[in-house]
Coordinates of C-alpha atoms and ligand atoms in Angstrom, one line a residue:
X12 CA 63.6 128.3 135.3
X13 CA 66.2 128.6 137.8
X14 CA 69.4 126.8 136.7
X15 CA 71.8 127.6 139.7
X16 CA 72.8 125.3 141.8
X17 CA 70.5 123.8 144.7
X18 CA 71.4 122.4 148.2
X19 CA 68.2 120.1 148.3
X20 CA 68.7 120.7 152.1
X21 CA 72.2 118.6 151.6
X22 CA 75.3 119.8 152.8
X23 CA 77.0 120.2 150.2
X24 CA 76.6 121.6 147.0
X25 CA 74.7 118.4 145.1
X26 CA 74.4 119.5 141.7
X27 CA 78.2 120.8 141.4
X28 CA 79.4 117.2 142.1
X29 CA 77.8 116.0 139.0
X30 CA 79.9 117.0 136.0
X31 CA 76.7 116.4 133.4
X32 CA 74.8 118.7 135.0
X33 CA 76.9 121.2 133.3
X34 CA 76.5 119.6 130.0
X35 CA 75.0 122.0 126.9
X36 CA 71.9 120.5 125.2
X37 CA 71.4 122.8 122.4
X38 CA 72.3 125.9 124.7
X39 CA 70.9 124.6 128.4
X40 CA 71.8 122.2 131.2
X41 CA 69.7 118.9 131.2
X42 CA 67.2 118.7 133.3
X43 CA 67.3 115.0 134.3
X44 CA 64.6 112.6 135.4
X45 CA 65.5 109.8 134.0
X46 CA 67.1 108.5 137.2
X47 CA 65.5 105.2 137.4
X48 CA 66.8 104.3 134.3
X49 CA 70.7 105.3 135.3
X50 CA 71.7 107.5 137.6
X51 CA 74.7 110.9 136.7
X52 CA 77.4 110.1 138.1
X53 CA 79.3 111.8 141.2
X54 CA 82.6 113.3 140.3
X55 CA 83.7 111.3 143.7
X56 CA 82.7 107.9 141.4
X57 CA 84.7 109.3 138.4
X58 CA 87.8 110.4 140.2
X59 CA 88.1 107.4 142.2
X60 CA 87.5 104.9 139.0
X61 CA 90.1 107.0 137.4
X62 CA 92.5 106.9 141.0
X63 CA 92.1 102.8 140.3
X64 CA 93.2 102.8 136.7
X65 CA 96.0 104.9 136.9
X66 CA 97.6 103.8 140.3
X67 CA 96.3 100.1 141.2
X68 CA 95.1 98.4 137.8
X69 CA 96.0 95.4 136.9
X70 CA 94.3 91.5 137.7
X71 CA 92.8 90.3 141.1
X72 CA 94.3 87.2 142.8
X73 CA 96.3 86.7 139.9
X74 CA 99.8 87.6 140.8
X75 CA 102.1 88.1 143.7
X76 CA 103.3 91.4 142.0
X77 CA 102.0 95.1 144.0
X78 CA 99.9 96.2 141.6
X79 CA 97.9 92.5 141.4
X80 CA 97.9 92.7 145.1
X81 CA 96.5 96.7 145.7
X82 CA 93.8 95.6 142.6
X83 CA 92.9 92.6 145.1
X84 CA 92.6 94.4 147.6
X85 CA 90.4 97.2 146.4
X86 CA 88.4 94.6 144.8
X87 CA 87.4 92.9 147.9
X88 CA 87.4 96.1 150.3
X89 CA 84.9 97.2 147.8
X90 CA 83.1 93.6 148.3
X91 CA 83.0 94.3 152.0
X92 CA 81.9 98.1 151.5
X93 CA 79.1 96.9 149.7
X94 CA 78.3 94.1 152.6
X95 CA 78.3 97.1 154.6
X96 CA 75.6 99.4 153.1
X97 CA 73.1 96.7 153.0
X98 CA 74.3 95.3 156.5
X99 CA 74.6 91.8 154.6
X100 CA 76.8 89.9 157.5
X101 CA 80.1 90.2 155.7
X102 CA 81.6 90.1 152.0
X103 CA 81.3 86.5 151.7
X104 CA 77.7 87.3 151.2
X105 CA 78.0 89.3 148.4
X106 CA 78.9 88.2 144.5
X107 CA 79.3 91.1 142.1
X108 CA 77.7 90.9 138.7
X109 CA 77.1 92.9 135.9
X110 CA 73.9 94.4 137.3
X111 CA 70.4 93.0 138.7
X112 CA 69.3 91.6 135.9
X113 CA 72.3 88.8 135.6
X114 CA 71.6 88.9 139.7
X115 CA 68.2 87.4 139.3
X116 CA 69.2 85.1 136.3
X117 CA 71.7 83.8 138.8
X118 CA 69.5 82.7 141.3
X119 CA 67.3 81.4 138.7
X120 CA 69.6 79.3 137.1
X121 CA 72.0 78.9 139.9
X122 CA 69.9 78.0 142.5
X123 CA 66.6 77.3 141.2
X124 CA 67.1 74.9 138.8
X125 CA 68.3 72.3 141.5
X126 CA 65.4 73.1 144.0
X127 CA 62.3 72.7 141.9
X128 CA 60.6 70.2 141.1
X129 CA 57.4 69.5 138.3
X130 CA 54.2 71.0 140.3
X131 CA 56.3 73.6 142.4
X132 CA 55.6 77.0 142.4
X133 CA 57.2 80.5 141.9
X134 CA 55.1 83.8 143.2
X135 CA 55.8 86.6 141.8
X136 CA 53.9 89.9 141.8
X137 CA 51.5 91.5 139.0
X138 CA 54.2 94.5 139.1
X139 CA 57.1 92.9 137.7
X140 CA 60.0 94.5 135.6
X141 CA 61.1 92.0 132.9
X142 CA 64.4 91.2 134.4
X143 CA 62.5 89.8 137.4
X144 CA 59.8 87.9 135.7
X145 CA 61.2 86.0 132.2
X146 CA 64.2 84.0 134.4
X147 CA 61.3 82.7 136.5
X148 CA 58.8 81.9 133.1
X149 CA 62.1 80.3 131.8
X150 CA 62.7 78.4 134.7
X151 CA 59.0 77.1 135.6
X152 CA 59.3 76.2 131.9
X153 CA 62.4 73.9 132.0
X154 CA 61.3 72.3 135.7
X155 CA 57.7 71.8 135.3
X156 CA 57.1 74.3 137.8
X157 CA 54.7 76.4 138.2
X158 CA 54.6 80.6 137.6
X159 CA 52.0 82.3 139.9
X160 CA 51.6 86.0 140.3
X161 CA 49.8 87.9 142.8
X162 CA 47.9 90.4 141.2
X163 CA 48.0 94.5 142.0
X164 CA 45.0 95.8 143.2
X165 CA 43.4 98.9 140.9
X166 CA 45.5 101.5 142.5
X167 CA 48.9 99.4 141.2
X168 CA 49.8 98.4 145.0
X169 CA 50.5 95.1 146.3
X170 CA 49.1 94.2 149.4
X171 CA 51.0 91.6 151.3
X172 CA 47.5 89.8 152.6
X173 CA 46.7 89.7 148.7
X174 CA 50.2 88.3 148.3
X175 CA 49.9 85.5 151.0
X176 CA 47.0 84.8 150.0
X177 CA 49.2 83.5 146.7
X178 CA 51.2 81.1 148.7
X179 CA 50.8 77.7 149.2
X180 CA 52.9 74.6 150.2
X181 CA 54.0 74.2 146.9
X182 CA 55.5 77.9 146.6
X183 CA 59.1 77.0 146.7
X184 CA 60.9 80.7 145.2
X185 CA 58.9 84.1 145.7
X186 CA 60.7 86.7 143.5
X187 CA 59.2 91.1 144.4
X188 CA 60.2 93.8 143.4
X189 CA 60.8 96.2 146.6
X190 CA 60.1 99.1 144.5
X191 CA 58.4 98.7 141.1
X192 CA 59.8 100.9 138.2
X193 CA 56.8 101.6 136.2
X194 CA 55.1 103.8 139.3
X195 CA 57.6 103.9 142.0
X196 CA 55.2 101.3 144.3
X197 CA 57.0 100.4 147.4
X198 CA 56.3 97.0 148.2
X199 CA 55.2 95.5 151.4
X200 CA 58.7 93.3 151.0
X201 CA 59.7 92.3 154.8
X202 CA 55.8 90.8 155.4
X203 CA 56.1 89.2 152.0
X204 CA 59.1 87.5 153.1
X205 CA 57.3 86.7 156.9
X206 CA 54.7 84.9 155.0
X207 CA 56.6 83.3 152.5
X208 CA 59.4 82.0 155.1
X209 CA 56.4 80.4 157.0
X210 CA 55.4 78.7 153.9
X211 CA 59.4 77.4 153.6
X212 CA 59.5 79.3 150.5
X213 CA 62.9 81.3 149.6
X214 CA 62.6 85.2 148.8
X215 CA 64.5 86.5 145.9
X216 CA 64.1 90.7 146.1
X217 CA 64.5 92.8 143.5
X218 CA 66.1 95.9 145.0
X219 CA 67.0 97.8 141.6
X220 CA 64.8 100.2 142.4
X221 CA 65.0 100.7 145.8
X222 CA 68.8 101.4 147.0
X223 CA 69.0 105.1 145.7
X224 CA 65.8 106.0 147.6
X225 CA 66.3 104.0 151.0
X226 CA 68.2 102.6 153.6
X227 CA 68.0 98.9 153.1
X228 CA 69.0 96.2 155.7
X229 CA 69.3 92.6 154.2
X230 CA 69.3 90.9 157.5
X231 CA 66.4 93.0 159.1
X232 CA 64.6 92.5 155.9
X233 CA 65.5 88.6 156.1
X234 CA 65.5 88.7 152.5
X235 CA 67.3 85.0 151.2
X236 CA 68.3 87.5 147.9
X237 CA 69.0 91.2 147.2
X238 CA 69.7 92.3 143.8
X239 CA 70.8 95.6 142.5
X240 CA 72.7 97.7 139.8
X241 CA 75.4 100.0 140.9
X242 CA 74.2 102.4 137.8
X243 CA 70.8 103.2 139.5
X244 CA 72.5 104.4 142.8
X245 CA 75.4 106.8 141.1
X246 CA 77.4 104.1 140.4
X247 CA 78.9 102.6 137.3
X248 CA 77.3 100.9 134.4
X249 CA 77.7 97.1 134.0
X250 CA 78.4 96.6 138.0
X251 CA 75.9 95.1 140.4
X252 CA 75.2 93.2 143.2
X253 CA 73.6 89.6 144.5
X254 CA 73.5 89.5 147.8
X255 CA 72.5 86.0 149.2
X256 CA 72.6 84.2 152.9
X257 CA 75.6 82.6 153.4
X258 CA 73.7 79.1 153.7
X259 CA 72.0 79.6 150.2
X260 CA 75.1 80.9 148.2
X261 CA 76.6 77.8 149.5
X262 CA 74.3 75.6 147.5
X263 CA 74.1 77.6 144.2
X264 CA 76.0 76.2 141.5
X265 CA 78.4 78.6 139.1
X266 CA 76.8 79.8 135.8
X267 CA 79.8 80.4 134.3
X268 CA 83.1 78.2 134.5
X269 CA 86.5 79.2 134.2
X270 CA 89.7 81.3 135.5
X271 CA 89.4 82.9 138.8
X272 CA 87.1 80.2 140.8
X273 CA 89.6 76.6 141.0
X274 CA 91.6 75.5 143.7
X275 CA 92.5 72.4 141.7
X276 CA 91.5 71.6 137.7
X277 CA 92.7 68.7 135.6
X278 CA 91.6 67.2 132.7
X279 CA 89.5 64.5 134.1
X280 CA 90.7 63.9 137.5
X281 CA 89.4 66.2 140.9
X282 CA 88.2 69.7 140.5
X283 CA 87.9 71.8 143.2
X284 CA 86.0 75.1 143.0
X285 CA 86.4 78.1 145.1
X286 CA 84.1 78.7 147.5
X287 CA 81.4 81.7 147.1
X288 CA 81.1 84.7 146.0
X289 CA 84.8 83.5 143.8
X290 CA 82.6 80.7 142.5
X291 CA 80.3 82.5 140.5
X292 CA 82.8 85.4 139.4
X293 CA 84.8 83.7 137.3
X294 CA 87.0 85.7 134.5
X295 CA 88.2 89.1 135.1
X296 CA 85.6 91.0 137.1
X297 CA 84.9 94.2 136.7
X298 CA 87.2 96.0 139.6
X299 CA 86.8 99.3 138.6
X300 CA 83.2 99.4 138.7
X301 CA 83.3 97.4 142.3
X302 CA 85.6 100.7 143.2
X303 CA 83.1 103.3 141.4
X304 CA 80.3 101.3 143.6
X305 CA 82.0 101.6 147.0
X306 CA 82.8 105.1 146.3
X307 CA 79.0 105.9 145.4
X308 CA 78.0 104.4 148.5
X309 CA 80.2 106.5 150.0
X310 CA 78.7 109.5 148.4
X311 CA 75.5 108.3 149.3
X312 CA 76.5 107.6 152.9
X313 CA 78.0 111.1 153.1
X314 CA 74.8 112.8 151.9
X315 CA 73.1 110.4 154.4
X316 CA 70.1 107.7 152.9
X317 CA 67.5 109.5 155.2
X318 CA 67.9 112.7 154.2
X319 CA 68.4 111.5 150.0
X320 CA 64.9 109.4 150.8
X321 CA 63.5 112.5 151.8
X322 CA 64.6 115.0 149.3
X323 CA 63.5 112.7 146.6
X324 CA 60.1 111.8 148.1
X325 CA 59.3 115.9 148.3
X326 CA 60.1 116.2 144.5
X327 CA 57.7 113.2 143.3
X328 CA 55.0 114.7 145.7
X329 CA 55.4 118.0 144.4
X330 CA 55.5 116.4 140.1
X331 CA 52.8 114.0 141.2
X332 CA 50.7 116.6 142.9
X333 CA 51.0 119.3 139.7
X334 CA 50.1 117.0 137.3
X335 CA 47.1 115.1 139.5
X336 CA 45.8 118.5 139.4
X337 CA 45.4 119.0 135.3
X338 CA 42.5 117.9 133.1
X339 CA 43.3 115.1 130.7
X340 CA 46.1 113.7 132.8
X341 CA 46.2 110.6 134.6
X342 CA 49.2 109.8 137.5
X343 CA 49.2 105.7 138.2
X344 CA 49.9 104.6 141.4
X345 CA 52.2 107.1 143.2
X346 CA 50.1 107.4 146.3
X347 CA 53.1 107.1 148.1
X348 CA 56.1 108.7 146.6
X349 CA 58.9 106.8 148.7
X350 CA 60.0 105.0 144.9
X351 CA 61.1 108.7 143.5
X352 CA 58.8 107.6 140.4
X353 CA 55.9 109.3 139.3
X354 CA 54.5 107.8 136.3
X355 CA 51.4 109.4 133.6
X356 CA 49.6 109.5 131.3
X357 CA 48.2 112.7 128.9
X358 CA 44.6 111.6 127.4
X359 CA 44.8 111.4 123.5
X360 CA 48.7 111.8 123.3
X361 CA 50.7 109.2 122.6
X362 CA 53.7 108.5 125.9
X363 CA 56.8 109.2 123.0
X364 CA 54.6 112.2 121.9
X365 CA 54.8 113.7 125.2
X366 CA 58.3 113.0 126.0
X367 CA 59.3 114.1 122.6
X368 CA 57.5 117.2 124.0
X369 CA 59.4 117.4 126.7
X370 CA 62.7 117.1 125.5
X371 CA 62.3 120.0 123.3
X372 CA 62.3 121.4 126.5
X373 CA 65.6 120.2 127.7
X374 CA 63.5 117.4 129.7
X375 CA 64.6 113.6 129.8
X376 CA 62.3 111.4 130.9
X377 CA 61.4 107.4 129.9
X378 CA 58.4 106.8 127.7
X379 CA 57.0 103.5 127.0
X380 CA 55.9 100.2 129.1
X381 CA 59.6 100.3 131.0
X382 CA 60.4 96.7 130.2
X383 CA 57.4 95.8 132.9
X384 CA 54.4 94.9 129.4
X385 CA 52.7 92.5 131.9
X386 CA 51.9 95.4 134.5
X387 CA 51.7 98.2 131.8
X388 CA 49.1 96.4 129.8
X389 CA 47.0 96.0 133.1
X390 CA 47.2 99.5 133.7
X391 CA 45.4 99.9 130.1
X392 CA 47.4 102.4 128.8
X393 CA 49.3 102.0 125.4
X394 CA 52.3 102.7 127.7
X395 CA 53.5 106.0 130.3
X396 CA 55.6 108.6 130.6
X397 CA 57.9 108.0 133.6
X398 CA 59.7 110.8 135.7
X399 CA 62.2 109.6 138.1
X400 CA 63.8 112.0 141.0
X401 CA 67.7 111.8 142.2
X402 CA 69.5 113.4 144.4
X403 CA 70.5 116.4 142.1
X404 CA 66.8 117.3 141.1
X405 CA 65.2 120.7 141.9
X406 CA 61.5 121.9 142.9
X407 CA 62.6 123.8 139.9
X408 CA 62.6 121.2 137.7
X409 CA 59.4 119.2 138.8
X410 CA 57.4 122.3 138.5
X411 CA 58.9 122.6 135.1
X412 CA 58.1 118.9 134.4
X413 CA 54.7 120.1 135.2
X414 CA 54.4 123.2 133.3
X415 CA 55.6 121.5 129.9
X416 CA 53.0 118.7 130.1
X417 CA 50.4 121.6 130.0
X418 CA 51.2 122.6 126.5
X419 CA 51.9 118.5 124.7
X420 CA 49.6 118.0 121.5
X421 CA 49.2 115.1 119.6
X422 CA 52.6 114.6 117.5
X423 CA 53.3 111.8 115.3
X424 CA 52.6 108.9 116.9
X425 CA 49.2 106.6 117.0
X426 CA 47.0 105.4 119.9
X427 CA 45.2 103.7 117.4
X428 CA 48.1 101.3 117.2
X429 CA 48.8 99.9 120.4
X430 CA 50.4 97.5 119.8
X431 CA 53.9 99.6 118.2
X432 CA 56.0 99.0 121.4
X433 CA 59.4 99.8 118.8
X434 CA 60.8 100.7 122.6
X435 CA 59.5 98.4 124.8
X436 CA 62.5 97.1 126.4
Ligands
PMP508 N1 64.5 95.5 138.0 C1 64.0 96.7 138.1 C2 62.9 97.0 139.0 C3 64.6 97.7 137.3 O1 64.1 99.0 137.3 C4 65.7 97.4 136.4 C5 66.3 98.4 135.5 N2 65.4 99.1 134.7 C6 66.1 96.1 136.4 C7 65.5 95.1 137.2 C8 67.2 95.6 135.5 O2 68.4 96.3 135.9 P1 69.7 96.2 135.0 O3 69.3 96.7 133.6 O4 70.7 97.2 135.6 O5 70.2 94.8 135.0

C-alpha cells in the first residue's frame, strides 16, 4: 500500500498536519477509519491548545488581572467562532458542553422537563444513537409522556413522509439524528423540522455526526437545537456544542448550579442568575478545548466543507462499492455515502472477529452495535463492522479496507451467542 502522503484534492498537504499519522503500530503508520468515533487531531488544534496554556491560561470572568481577561476573551471569541460555522445568529446562542451527549441531556432535562405534560409525545427516529434516545425514555418516564419512534424503512433510511406521518398534536419534542452513526444515513432533517414546526412541536438535532462531513446552517435548517462534539470534527475531546434559538435557551433552566452563572446569591434572600449560554456553564469551562474547537473549525474552513464533504463521500463510495461487490458480505444502508460511514457485515464471522482481522493489518475500525442496540437489533445482525472516512483517508486505504475483508475467518468469537455485546456502548 502506498503510505506517502496524499493531497485528497486539498491544498495542502492533509496527512502531514496530522502528527498520528506518523505513529509506529508494530512497524506501520495507522490506517485510520475510526473517524466517527473521534477524529486525529490537526497539529493547528494542538499548537493552538498548547499557544492557550502557555500564554493566556488562567480563569474566565474571574478576575480583572491580563491573563483572566485574554482567557475571557478567547473563551468567548471561540463562542462566537463557533456561532459562526453553524451560522447560529450570534454567541449568545451557543452553550459549550462536554460533547453531544450532555447537549441532548440538557435539553432533556433543561427544557423538557418543564414543557411536558402526562400524554405528550416525543418522536424520535428508529435510527437513534443512545445518547439521543435514553434522555428522552428517561424523560417520557418521569413526565408521563409519551416515546414514539418512527421506524426506518428496510434499506435503514428515514423518510420524512414516514416521519410526519409519526406526528400528532400531542408531539411536543422531536429529537433526529442528521446523520446516523451506525450506517452514515443522512436524514431528511430540514422537512422533519417543516412538519414538526407545523405540528408546534420543537426539533432537538443531533448533529454529532454530521459537522465533519457538511456545511450545516442552524438558521436555514430552523433547527430549535443542534448538538455536536468538537472530537468528531478534529477537535478536542470532552468539548461540544448546544446550539439553541435564543427564545428557547431563554426558557431552559440550569442543570448544574454554581460559580460562574450569579449576578447576585445569598443564603435565602434574591438570586439572580446570568443570563444564557453563562447560565448553564457554570464551574470552570473547559477554555482550552473551546480554543482547540475554533481552531478546528478553522482548519476545516481552510480546507473548505465542500470540498472535505466531497473527499469523504468518494472514499465511502469507493469502500462501500468494493465490498458490495464480494460474496458473503453485506453493506447496510450506505446508499448515499454523504455520512462518510459505511457499515458491514461478513456472513458467519463474528463483527470483533473481523475487526480483530483487520487490525492485524494496521486497520482501526469500530465493531459492535455503536451504542445505537435499538437500530442494530432491527438490522438483524449480532452487530457491524463500521468504517468511517476523514479528511486524511486515502483511495489507498479504502481499497486496502477492502482487500483485508477478503481474507477474515472465523476467529474466536460466537454468533451463536448474540446476545455477548461486552462492547456495546
Ligand atoms: N450521537 C451520535 C450520532 C454519535 O455518533 C455520538 C458519538 N458516537 C453521540 C451522539 C455522542 O457523542 P459524545 O460521545 O461525543 O457525547
Amino acid at each position: 500500500m502506498a503510505t506517502e502522503p496524499s493531497s485528497g484534492g486539498f491544498h495542502r498537504d492533509v496527512r502531514a498536519d496530522f502528527p498520528i499519522l506518523a505513529a509506529d503500530l508494530d512497524g506501520r503508520p495507522p490506517v485510520y477509519l475510526d473517524n466517527a468515533a473521534t477524529t486525529q487531531k490537526p497539529r493547528q488544534v494542538l499548537d493552538a491548545m498548547h499557544a492557550y496554556y502557555c500564554q493566556d491560561n488562567s480563569n474566565v470572568g474571574r478576575s480583572v488581572h491580563t491573563l483572566s481577561m485574554r482567557a475571557t476573551d478567547r473563551y468567548e471569541q471561540a463562542r462566537e467562532r463557533v456561532a459562526r460555522f453553524v451560522n447560529a445568529s450570534g454567541g449568545n446562542e451557543i452553550v459549550f458542553t462536554k460533547g453531544t451527549t450532555e447537549s441532548v441531556n440538557l435539553v432533556a432535562e433543561g427544557f423538557g422537563r418543564e414543557l411536558l405534560r402526562a400524554g405528550d409525545e416525543v418522536l424520535i427516529s428508529g435510527l437513534e444513537h443512545h445518547s439521543n434516545l435514553l434522555p428522552w425514555r428517561r424523560l417520557c418516564e418521569r413526565t408521563g409522556a409519551v416515546l414514539k419512534v418512527a421506524a426506518v424503512d428496510e434499506h435503514g433510511e428515514l423518510s420524512a413522509a414516514a416521519f410526519s406521518a409519526q406526528l400528532s398534536d400531542r408531539t411536543r419534542i422531536v429529537a433526529v439524528a442528521h446523520v446516523s452513526n451506525v450506517q452514515g444515513t443522512v436524514t431528511p432533517v430540514g422537512e422533519v423540522i417543516e412538519a414538526a414546526h407545523a405540528r408546534g412541536a420543537v426539533v432537538v438535532v443531533d448533529g454529532a455526526q454530521a459537522v465533519a462531513h457538511r456545511a450545516v446552517d442552524v438558521q436555514a435548517l430552523d433547527a430549535d437545537f443542534y448538538c455536536f462534539s468538537a472530537h468528531k470534527m478534529y477537535g478536542p475531546l470532552g468539548t461540544g456544542v448546544l446550539y439553541g434559538k435564543a427564545g428557547h435557551l431563554a426558557r431552559m433552566e440550569a442543570l448544574l448550579m454554581g460559580g460562574g452563572m450569579v449576578r447576585r446569591a445569598s443564603y435565602d434572600g434574591p438570586l439572580t442568575l446570568a443570563p444564557p449560554p453563562h447560565l448553564m456553564e457554570s464551574g470552570t469551562p473547559n477554555i482550552a478545548g473551546a480554543v482547540g474547537l475554533a481552531a478546528a473549525m478553522d482548519y476545516l474552513d481552510d480546507l473548505g466543507v465542500e470540498r472535505v464533504a466531497a473527499h469523504d463521500a468518494e472514499l465511502t463510495a469507493r469502500a462501500a462499492a468494493g465490498l458490495r461487490a464480494q460474496d458473503g458480505v453485506t453493506v447496510f444502508g450506505a446508499q448515499r455515502p454523504e455520512g462518510g460511514i459505511v457499515s458491514f457485515a461478513v456472513d458467519g464471522i463474528h463483527p470483533y472477529d473481523v475487526g480483530n482481522h483487520l487490525n492485524n493489518a494496521g486497520i482501526a475500525t469500530r465493531t459492535g452495535v455503536h451504542c445505537a442496540m435499538p437500530f442494530v437489533d432491527s438490522l438483524g445482525v449480532v452487530g457491524t463492522v463500521r468504517a468511517s472516512f476523514g479528511v486524511y483517508n486515502t483511495a489507498e486505504e479504502a481499497d486496502l479496507l477492502v482487500e483485508t475483508v477478503k481474507t477474515a475467518e472465523k476467529g474466536f468469537w460466537s454468533l451463536e451467542h448474540p446476545n455477548d455485546r461486552s462492547l456495546a456502548g
